[in-house]
């Protein structure tokens, strides 16, 4: 059976796991195309109007798989950690897709919920296996192998690679190579989708900066940073962004921080605000917020990015002077 | 007598095109402020023509810089030495003319920004994210709807005895609120004053959120002409607001100063010359590239009978054919 995985949302977190799970069970995996205007447009057309950009984009990637596969895989992650949740839009994802997109081939839905305990959460994969004709024992074996390749991926991320580099099979400058380090705080489905992030990572690297991303920060450090907050954060991905951001700032590993957020993101609304307040109070490292939506014009994006880099270099006096041609380097 | 060395700054914004000429001591020799009217190329040529006739005989243009959202377009038309984003340009200009400035409030036609300066460098900035409520275009529109010349808008606001509360978060809500209050019988002055206060509130809550606004506060951009907004800022902040003499062309001034600094490092200007700018036929055309699923809108600027520049593509294949841009980025 050919199983389609939409290249959107949690794909960037879990693709090694899902890929190898299905492959271990003898199925062929087809990933939707890289995001393009056509993919985004079809997502916007088929999705409910008031969803956020990443959700619309997920719809587009599902549409992109129609006709290419026998079944489409839709993950429903309710919670990935006891007593924590992830964004409610992820919880209703399969229903949103079913009601908005007509003429879908079979959907294979993973119902993963670790809210009560982590121990039994793997049962979701046994159920998933049943949907594609695998016995529980086969599913467990496949999950073990899949978990191993996910672990390899996660440990490479901790060594400083970005998911984008791993997907493209090349490496960018690491910390300590280049003019400086820019910390990027944003959900993986924004940061590593080059269409949505308007090539943010490659633009920074073209200006001579290495990037540090939340995936590079180890979980214990994230937990430690968030433990100092006055209240427990119960959004897992919000915690990841806030904790990794605080770690980058506290350890002074970055020359500047850029928040990339999609318009209308509820979690980002307070995560970015909290980070900016802590930064303002304790660290005063240059920071900027860039909000993306369905824009196709890059002028506003480039202006903010260019001004941000000018500011860092001007503040440091490193260049001694502002470069004369920021805009042309970012290309058009 | 020696020929006078003159530097030009060009700011092509969404609403206005500004051209300034300065000498080596940053004295303004001439300034032009004209409305873009959606025809940047023609209006820019007209502005350059006016500038040429404004300057005394025997001056020599030694450098030219462009800024604003149309900076790349302007750079091709005039053949600029420096192309710089608006934030850096505004920062440079404010620091030059108001050396003790620590905060810049800038409201232009379609964007608004706040720039925080400390110790003579930009230390933080923010630009409006996705919403243009409270910028010049909205004020323009409301003035037109109330049939008040925009120049009289501020004066009228000052006549108000008891301003009414207008919703300022969104231009659509603001407009319906204004209509509502007007139908209730509130006076025009009170509504306008209410609008000024609403815009200032919105600006400080969005763009100015979390920023440490310290005196001296400089207010620049086209909207700084509006004494009503100025007063509302003073009341909200509790500081006196400085509006520099050339508040309406600060971006262009910044570009001119950057061009002057660039040329002083031994570069020779590439300025096309007034005569050639006026003589040359600049036309633009746009087309959709069918090379991939992104369907980028490519804009081609034709100078005389050759393609001077192309932009709009994501992959860069159209930019590569753009010789001038290539040479310019090589200067980096």
XYZ file of C-alpha atoms in Angstrom:
664
model
C 0.000 0.000 0.000
C 1.181 3.503 -0.722
C 0.761 5.715 2.324
C 0.934 9.481 1.962
C 2.417 11.701 4.662
C 1.629 15.420 4.396
C 4.797 17.504 4.605
C 3.366 19.880 7.172
C 2.838 20.445 10.899
C 4.434 17.640 12.940
C 6.094 16.085 9.911
C 9.232 18.028 10.806
C 9.204 16.597 14.344
C 8.450 12.972 13.602
C 9.126 12.092 10.002
C 11.841 9.491 10.760
C 9.460 7.712 13.141
C 6.501 7.651 10.794
C 8.521 6.877 7.680
C 10.235 3.881 9.131
C 7.130 2.647 10.947
C 5.233 2.329 7.694
C 8.233 1.032 5.776
C 8.965 -1.600 8.391
C 5.443 -2.851 7.900
C 6.089 -3.211 4.192
C 4.361 -0.129 2.884
C 5.604 2.489 0.513
C 5.692 6.034 1.892
C 4.972 9.027 -0.312
C 5.615 12.481 1.104
C 3.691 15.398 -0.351
C 5.606 17.918 -2.474
C 7.669 20.680 -0.969
C 5.427 23.665 -0.170
C 4.781 25.862 -3.178
C 2.297 28.574 -3.944
C 0.079 25.968 -5.590
C 0.100 23.799 -2.444
C -0.651 26.760 -0.186
C -3.397 28.039 -2.497
C -5.147 24.682 -2.545
C -4.935 24.569 1.248
C -6.401 28.043 1.634
C -9.192 27.116 -0.783
C -10.164 23.945 1.025
C -9.703 24.941 4.667
C -12.130 26.809 6.912
C -11.405 30.486 6.723
C -10.391 31.264 10.282
C -7.776 28.557 10.764
C -4.129 29.575 11.032
C -1.671 29.411 8.176
C 0.003 26.098 9.203
C -3.373 24.354 9.378
C -4.344 25.706 5.966
C -1.030 24.527 4.643
C -1.637 21.046 6.050
C -4.857 20.928 4.049
C -2.869 21.869 0.956
C -0.446 19.023 1.503
C -3.328 16.572 1.930
C -4.827 17.785 -1.358
C -1.408 17.372 -2.935
C -1.438 13.650 -2.054
C -4.848 12.916 -3.572
C -4.538 10.475 -6.425
C -0.910 9.668 -5.623
C -1.543 7.305 -2.725
C -3.896 4.610 -1.435
C -4.245 6.139 2.011
C -3.298 9.378 3.718
C -1.801 9.427 7.183
C -3.211 12.062 9.545
C -1.663 12.241 13.012
C -3.888 13.276 15.900
C -1.603 14.117 18.756
C -3.603 15.084 21.803
C -0.740 15.148 24.227
C 2.881 14.105 24.017
C 3.689 14.411 27.693
C 1.661 13.637 30.837
C -0.406 16.557 32.055
C 0.435 18.631 29.031
C -1.392 19.311 25.818
C -0.591 20.496 22.350
C -2.602 22.996 20.331
C -6.304 22.034 20.079
C -6.193 22.425 16.311
C -3.942 19.354 16.179
C -6.533 17.443 18.159
C -9.282 18.154 15.675
C -7.107 17.758 12.610
C -8.586 14.507 11.191
C -12.129 15.876 11.548
C -11.190 19.171 9.936
C -9.660 17.346 7.004
C -12.627 14.997 6.620
C -15.191 17.766 6.640
C -13.279 20.188 4.420
C -11.756 18.030 1.714
C -14.088 16.002 -0.440
C -13.120 12.944 -2.409
C -10.398 11.758 -0.038
C -9.013 8.277 -0.262
C -8.757 6.348 3.001
C -7.454 8.182 6.002
C -5.195 6.450 8.494
C -5.459 8.274 11.777
C -2.984 7.952 14.606
C -4.600 8.752 17.958
C -1.731 9.451 20.254
C -2.441 10.634 23.755
C 0.082 10.579 26.550
C -1.896 12.875 28.784
C -2.533 10.244 31.463
C 0.668 8.295 31.141
C 3.463 7.802 28.719
C 3.698 4.047 29.265
C 0.581 3.062 27.364
C 0.815 5.718 24.695
C 2.530 3.304 22.290
C -0.756 1.396 22.034
C -1.800 4.054 19.548
C 0.726 2.557 17.133
C -0.741 -0.925 17.604
C -4.112 0.509 16.642
C -2.499 2.314 13.724
C -0.912 -0.965 12.616
C -4.293 -2.716 12.713
C -5.663 -0.165 10.272
C -3.094 -1.233 7.714
C -3.343 -4.938 8.387
C -0.466 -5.465 10.821
C -0.641 -7.746 13.837
C 0.136 -6.157 17.229
C 3.438 -7.996 17.429
C 4.462 -6.716 14.007
C 3.451 -3.193 14.933
C 5.460 -3.306 18.154
C 8.532 -4.536 16.284
C 8.115 -1.848 13.644
C 7.688 0.785 16.320
C 10.917 -0.272 18.024
C 12.872 0.135 14.787
C 11.105 3.382 14.018
C 11.870 4.716 17.480
C 15.533 3.919 16.915
C 15.699 5.980 13.735
C 13.823 8.786 15.467
C 16.449 8.688 18.199
C 19.266 9.029 15.678
C 17.470 12.037 14.196
C 16.901 13.649 17.583
C 20.502 13.210 18.637
C 21.782 14.732 15.392
C 19.514 17.711 16.059
C 21.005 18.112 19.502
C 24.434 18.228 17.887
C 23.470 21.402 16.091
C 21.889 20.420 12.816
C 18.520 21.802 11.798
C 15.735 19.545 10.510
C 16.019 21.416 7.227
C 19.670 20.427 6.816
C 18.808 16.809 7.482
C 15.983 16.898 4.963
C 18.173 18.507 2.332
C 21.141 16.356 3.207
C 23.611 19.170 3.736
C 24.952 21.089 6.678
C 25.031 24.750 7.433
C 27.489 26.737 9.480
C 27.611 25.675 13.111
C 27.922 27.849 16.164
C 31.311 29.479 16.229
C 31.676 29.499 12.460
C 30.772 32.774 10.845
C 30.018 36.275 12.046
C 27.731 35.239 14.836
C 24.760 33.179 15.877
C 21.109 34.053 15.478
C 18.646 32.158 17.623
C 15.423 31.284 15.834
C 12.326 30.704 17.887
C 9.384 29.291 16.005
C 7.391 26.163 15.429
C 9.190 23.626 13.209
C 6.437 23.746 10.600
C 7.208 27.426 10.092
C 10.983 27.497 10.483
C 11.784 24.528 8.259
C 9.262 25.161 5.535
C 11.348 27.354 3.282
C 8.326 28.716 1.474
C 6.602 29.881 4.651
C 9.755 31.095 6.381
C 10.757 32.859 3.142
C 14.137 31.178 3.281
C 14.933 32.697 6.689
C 17.676 30.200 7.528
C 19.423 30.427 4.176
C 19.158 34.227 4.174
C 20.823 34.425 7.581
C 23.541 32.027 6.484
C 24.088 34.036 3.314
C 24.787 37.018 5.573
C 27.384 34.957 7.416
C 25.418 33.924 10.494
C 24.960 30.487 11.980
C 21.544 29.640 13.378
C 20.551 28.025 16.637
C 17.096 26.455 16.684
C 14.893 25.034 19.463
C 15.628 21.483 18.284
C 19.281 22.045 19.175
C 18.508 22.589 22.842
C 18.436 19.518 25.088
C 15.171 18.694 26.853
C 16.632 18.858 30.409
C 17.768 22.425 29.739
C 14.314 23.327 28.455
C 12.722 21.804 31.562
C 15.177 23.595 33.806
C 14.545 26.981 32.220
C 10.764 26.515 32.425
C 10.940 25.322 36.020
C 11.932 28.846 36.994
C 8.681 30.247 35.649
C 6.071 31.213 38.225
C 3.545 28.773 36.729
C 3.640 25.462 34.939
C 3.240 25.688 31.188
C 0.932 22.971 29.984
C 1.441 23.460 26.250
C 4.260 21.101 25.299
C 5.356 22.982 22.183
C 4.972 26.341 23.852
C 7.223 25.061 26.616
C 9.763 23.883 24.097
C 9.926 27.298 22.436
C 10.006 29.263 25.680
C 12.487 26.937 27.376
C 14.855 26.816 24.435
C 14.595 30.566 23.944
C 15.359 31.231 27.606
C 18.306 28.834 27.443
C 19.756 30.565 24.381
C 19.419 33.948 26.065
C 20.652 32.876 29.483
C 23.738 31.153 28.125
C 24.358 34.113 25.811
C 24.842 31.701 22.953
C 23.183 34.059 20.476
C 23.844 37.552 19.123
C 20.172 38.054 18.394
C 16.874 36.240 18.494
C 14.216 36.189 15.793
C 10.733 34.971 16.610
C 8.897 33.593 13.627
C 5.199 33.324 14.275
C 2.150 32.752 12.156
C -0.644 35.246 12.398
C -3.255 34.306 14.950
C -1.234 31.646 16.788
C -2.623 31.491 20.320
C 0.375 29.800 21.878
C 2.878 32.151 20.277
C 0.851 35.099 21.518
C 1.996 34.544 25.075
C 5.227 32.652 24.466
C 6.713 35.475 22.412
C 5.464 38.048 24.896
C 6.949 36.170 27.863
C 10.278 35.660 26.134
C 10.471 39.295 25.145
C 9.727 40.403 28.691
C 12.354 38.117 30.198
C 14.823 39.209 27.577
C 14.099 42.855 28.215
C 14.431 42.451 31.965
C 17.441 40.152 32.168
C 19.440 39.805 28.999
C 18.762 42.620 26.534
C 19.806 40.675 23.490
C 18.474 42.137 20.213
C 15.222 40.500 19.248
C 12.632 40.838 16.526
C 9.260 39.317 15.827
C 8.322 38.445 12.265
C 4.742 37.392 11.650
C 3.934 35.418 8.534
C 0.620 34.734 6.875
C -0.361 34.216 3.266
C 1.869 36.995 1.914
C 3.743 36.236 -1.236
C 5.618 39.538 -1.365
C 8.920 39.275 0.457
C 9.701 42.987 0.695
C 8.343 43.511 4.208
C 10.028 40.353 5.455
C 13.391 41.289 3.957
C 13.189 44.841 5.302
C 12.745 43.587 8.858
C 15.454 40.965 8.530
C 17.899 43.363 6.964
C 17.267 46.039 9.570
C 17.692 43.450 12.314
C 21.102 42.358 11.040
C 22.138 45.988 10.559
C 21.186 46.614 14.156
C 23.236 43.705 15.480
C 26.289 44.715 13.503
C 25.862 48.372 14.355
C 25.479 47.629 18.061
C 28.541 45.464 18.119
C 30.517 47.910 16.076
C 31.972 44.760 14.646
C 31.736 45.902 11.080
C 32.593 49.417 12.083
C 29.996 50.378 9.591
C 26.672 49.359 8.159
C 26.857 47.445 4.946
C 25.641 49.422 1.994
C 23.722 46.753 0.161
C 21.637 44.642 2.422
C 18.651 44.268 0.191
C 20.328 43.111 -2.965
C 22.072 40.292 -1.195
C 18.767 38.818 -0.069
C 17.851 38.647 -3.731
C 14.463 38.986 -5.251
C 34.560 78.690 -6.919
C 34.701 74.951 -6.471
C 31.779 72.891 -7.623
C 29.588 71.981 -4.703
C 29.456 68.290 -3.809
C 25.886 67.130 -3.399
C 24.379 63.834 -2.229
C 20.886 62.661 -3.061
C 18.533 60.545 -1.018
C 15.457 58.952 -2.517
C 12.669 57.378 -0.448
C 10.006 55.605 -2.476
C 7.215 54.818 -0.066
C 3.713 53.500 -0.472
C 2.136 56.938 -0.246
C 4.860 59.466 -1.013
C 8.112 59.777 -2.876
C 10.695 61.984 -1.269
C 13.907 63.253 -2.760
C 16.441 65.305 -0.826
C 19.771 66.852 -1.663
C 22.356 67.521 1.030
C 25.825 68.967 1.011
C 28.825 67.640 2.873
C 27.732 69.327 6.082
C 24.329 67.594 5.935
C 22.633 70.885 5.075
C 19.454 70.310 3.127
C 19.738 72.028 -0.245
C 16.381 70.926 -1.544
C 13.598 68.541 -0.762
C 10.674 67.181 -2.726
C 7.652 65.449 -1.213
C 5.151 64.141 -3.751
C 2.423 61.533 -3.642
C 3.264 58.177 -5.227
C -0.234 57.844 -6.723
C 0.510 54.221 -7.525
C 2.898 55.233 -10.305
C 6.309 55.176 -8.665
C 8.405 55.364 -11.828
C 6.670 58.367 -13.409
C 6.375 60.242 -10.138
C 9.991 59.511 -9.276
C 11.091 60.897 -12.648
C 8.979 63.978 -12.042
C 10.471 64.371 -8.574
C 13.986 64.069 -10.006
C 13.126 66.692 -12.604
C 11.917 69.058 -9.887
C 15.033 68.359 -7.854
C 17.261 69.126 -10.832
C 15.629 72.501 -11.280
C 15.771 73.227 -7.552
C 19.516 72.745 -7.255
C 21.792 75.653 -8.110
C 23.920 75.480 -11.243
C 27.337 73.939 -10.960
C 26.613 71.354 -8.297
C 27.973 67.908 -8.718
C 26.054 64.816 -7.593
C 28.621 62.690 -5.802
C 26.405 59.969 -4.416
C 22.849 58.718 -4.262
C 21.059 56.405 -1.863
C 17.591 54.877 -1.980
C 15.276 53.592 0.714
C 11.602 52.778 1.273
C 9.524 49.878 0.071
C 10.343 50.840 -3.521
C 14.074 51.154 -2.886
C 15.096 48.497 -5.388
C 12.996 50.042 -8.122
C 14.345 53.494 -7.344
C 17.889 52.143 -7.228
C 17.609 50.959 -10.807
C 16.008 54.156 -12.072
C 18.604 56.483 -10.566
C 21.437 53.925 -10.479
C 22.062 54.167 -6.766
C 25.217 53.672 -4.747
C 23.443 52.630 -1.574
C 20.195 50.700 -1.121
C 19.075 50.606 2.475
C 16.019 49.549 4.477
C 13.837 52.259 6.012
C 14.612 51.430 9.626
C 18.340 51.953 9.326
C 17.800 55.031 7.143
C 15.417 56.626 9.654
C 17.734 55.774 12.526
C 20.734 57.394 10.821
C 18.791 60.523 9.934
C 17.374 61.007 13.425
C 20.768 60.526 15.039
C 22.275 63.058 12.663
C 19.701 65.774 13.188
C 18.666 65.064 16.783
C 21.842 63.573 18.298
C 20.319 63.048 21.754
C 17.290 61.142 20.410
C 16.528 57.937 22.292
C 13.198 57.004 20.769
C 11.902 57.448 17.237
C 8.218 57.168 16.508
C 7.727 56.903 12.791
C 4.377 56.666 11.082
C 4.354 56.447 7.335
C 1.813 55.681 4.685
C 1.452 51.981 5.266
C 3.732 51.079 8.063
C 4.577 52.363 11.445
C 7.687 51.690 13.404
C 9.378 52.461 16.648
C 13.146 52.647 16.853
C 14.927 52.646 20.184
C 18.316 54.348 20.142
C 20.861 54.044 22.881
C 24.358 55.498 22.854
C 24.007 56.553 19.258
C 23.051 53.199 17.775
C 19.792 51.413 17.076
C 19.304 49.063 19.999
C 15.800 47.828 19.285
C 13.027 48.368 16.814
C 9.600 47.102 15.926
C 7.457 47.479 12.892
C 3.729 46.909 12.614
C 3.194 43.222 11.984
C 0.179 42.412 9.892
C -2.094 45.378 10.456
C -1.903 48.836 8.955
C -4.527 50.400 11.226
C -3.421 53.815 12.338
C -1.056 54.582 9.491
C -1.183 57.481 7.096
C -3.328 55.799 4.477
C -6.082 55.211 7.021
C -5.993 58.831 8.177
C -6.126 59.885 4.531
C -9.147 57.756 3.941
C -10.992 59.089 6.982
C -10.176 62.658 6.055
C -11.549 62.052 2.574
C -14.685 60.448 3.998
C -15.319 63.424 6.295
C -14.420 65.788 3.468
C -11.673 67.483 5.480
C -8.346 68.276 3.821
C -5.753 66.058 5.504
C -3.633 69.138 6.271
C -6.454 70.533 8.441
C -7.065 67.248 10.251
C -4.715 67.895 13.164
C -5.765 71.508 13.750
C -9.376 70.460 13.870
C -8.551 67.772 16.439
C -7.017 70.403 18.716
C -10.316 72.300 18.781
C -12.054 69.395 20.445
C -13.341 69.957 23.983
C -14.352 66.404 24.852
C -12.922 63.725 22.594
C -15.049 60.646 22.041
C -13.718 57.145 22.447
C -13.030 55.416 19.131
C -12.025 51.768 18.778
C -8.482 51.906 17.463
C -7.461 48.288 17.231
C -8.645 47.803 13.693
C -9.263 50.262 10.886
C -12.534 48.574 10.013
C -13.813 48.815 13.598
C -12.515 52.363 13.906
C -14.411 53.423 10.839
C -17.676 51.834 11.942
C -17.217 53.315 15.412
C -16.642 56.755 13.905
C -19.770 56.478 11.789
C -21.692 55.343 14.831
C -20.547 58.292 16.925
C -21.208 60.673 14.071
C -24.794 59.419 13.751
C -25.239 59.914 17.484
C -24.510 63.576 16.926
C -20.951 63.899 18.231
C -19.120 66.842 16.729
C -16.606 66.326 13.965
C -13.747 67.777 16.072
C -14.461 65.424 18.939
C -14.537 62.423 16.615
C -11.276 63.399 14.976
C -9.600 63.979 18.309
C -10.936 60.623 19.447
C -9.470 59.040 16.348
C -6.060 60.601 17.004
C -6.108 59.239 20.534
C -7.226 55.824 19.333
C -4.399 55.653 16.801
C -1.833 56.602 19.403
C -3.243 54.023 21.815
C -3.113 51.371 19.117
C 0.438 52.323 18.145
C 1.714 52.196 21.716
C -0.043 48.887 22.397
C 1.147 47.187 19.242
C 4.273 48.642 17.773
C 5.445 50.184 21.039
C 4.551 47.191 23.203
C 7.272 46.362 25.712
C 9.597 49.075 24.425
C 11.256 51.445 26.817
C 10.238 54.844 25.479
C 12.644 57.408 26.882
C 13.076 61.058 25.983
C 14.121 62.561 23.739
C 11.270 61.288 21.636
C 11.427 62.151 17.956
C 8.294 61.869 15.835
C 8.855 61.618 12.100
C 7.208 60.396 8.932
C 4.365 62.012 7.037
C 1.912 61.678 9.926
C 4.128 63.850 12.160
C 2.598 66.816 10.326
C -0.629 66.050 12.163
C -0.613 68.167 15.318
C -3.542 66.184 16.677
C -1.558 62.957 16.706
C 1.449 64.775 18.085
C -0.605 66.142 20.981
C -2.107 62.729 21.639
C 1.399 61.215 21.814
C 2.522 63.900 24.250
C -0.460 63.268 26.485
C -0.059 59.505 26.375
C 3.699 59.485 26.979
C 4.059 62.489 29.239
C 7.100 63.694 27.296
C 7.569 66.538 24.940
C 7.746 65.298 21.373
C 10.350 66.640 18.980
C 9.361 66.885 15.361
C 12.502 67.555 13.334
C 12.431 70.247 10.659
C 12.560 67.719 7.851
C 10.302 65.169 9.555
C 8.593 64.249 6.275
C 11.763 63.263 4.406
C 13.859 61.665 7.157
C 14.116 58.349 5.309
C 15.478 60.071 2.217
C 17.868 62.078 4.378
C 19.166 58.886 5.944
C 19.736 57.405 2.508
C 21.598 60.523 1.400
C 23.804 60.448 4.507
C 24.572 56.759 3.929
C 25.432 57.516 0.293
C 27.732 60.314 1.418
C 29.527 58.019 3.872
C 29.816 55.298 1.260
C 31.324 57.612 -1.326
C 33.687 59.099 1.254
C 35.307 55.682 1.505
C 36.659 56.170 -1.977
C 33.826 54.813 -4.101
C 32.835 56.663 -7.219
C 29.143 57.331 -7.676
C 27.161 55.360 -10.207
C 24.460 58.043 -10.412
C 22.836 58.002 -13.803
C 22.570 61.800 -14.012
C 19.366 63.830 -14.080
C 19.390 64.176 -17.825
C 19.586 60.479 -18.492
C 16.943 59.664 -15.878
C 14.527 62.039 -17.555
C 15.444 61.009 -21.083
C 15.373 57.299 -20.507
C 12.103 55.481 -20.961
C 11.442 53.234 -17.971
C 8.676 50.715 -18.345
C 7.791 47.734 -16.297
C 5.887 44.598 -17.047
C 5.036 41.627 -14.931
C 4.443 38.011 -15.754
C 3.933 34.774 -13.939
C 6.837 32.358 -14.128
C 5.694 28.837 -14.971
C 8.970 27.213 -14.029
C 7.589 25.526 -10.910
C 4.508 25.312 -8.735
C 5.317 28.621 -7.049
C 4.143 30.712 -10.007
C 6.161 33.701 -8.863
C 5.154 37.096 -10.130
C 8.205 38.427 -11.873
C 8.482 42.150 -12.471
C 10.749 43.305 -15.217
C 11.992 46.847 -15.382
C 13.040 47.956 -18.819
C 15.260 50.980 -19.207
C 15.419 52.201 -22.778
C 15.495 49.026 -24.784
C 17.241 46.715 -22.346
C 16.094 44.916 -19.222
C 17.526 46.797 -16.265
C 16.309 44.565 -13.481
C 13.965 41.775 -12.598
C 12.634 40.780 -9.232
C 9.905 38.810 -7.505
C 11.195 35.285 -8.001
C 11.913 32.941 -5.137
C 14.590 30.832 -6.764
C 16.730 33.618 -8.148
C 16.834 32.436 -11.736
C 15.322 35.710 -12.934
C 17.560 37.813 -10.738
C 20.629 36.160 -12.144
C 19.918 37.647 -15.543
C 19.889 41.008 -13.823
C 23.396 42.237 -14.364
C 23.170 45.403 -12.341
C 21.969 43.625 -9.229
C 24.751 41.101 -9.590
C 27.351 43.796 -9.799
C 25.805 45.602 -6.892
C 25.894 42.581 -4.629
C 29.463 41.993 -5.652
C 30.281 45.325 -4.018
C 29.389 43.775 -0.640
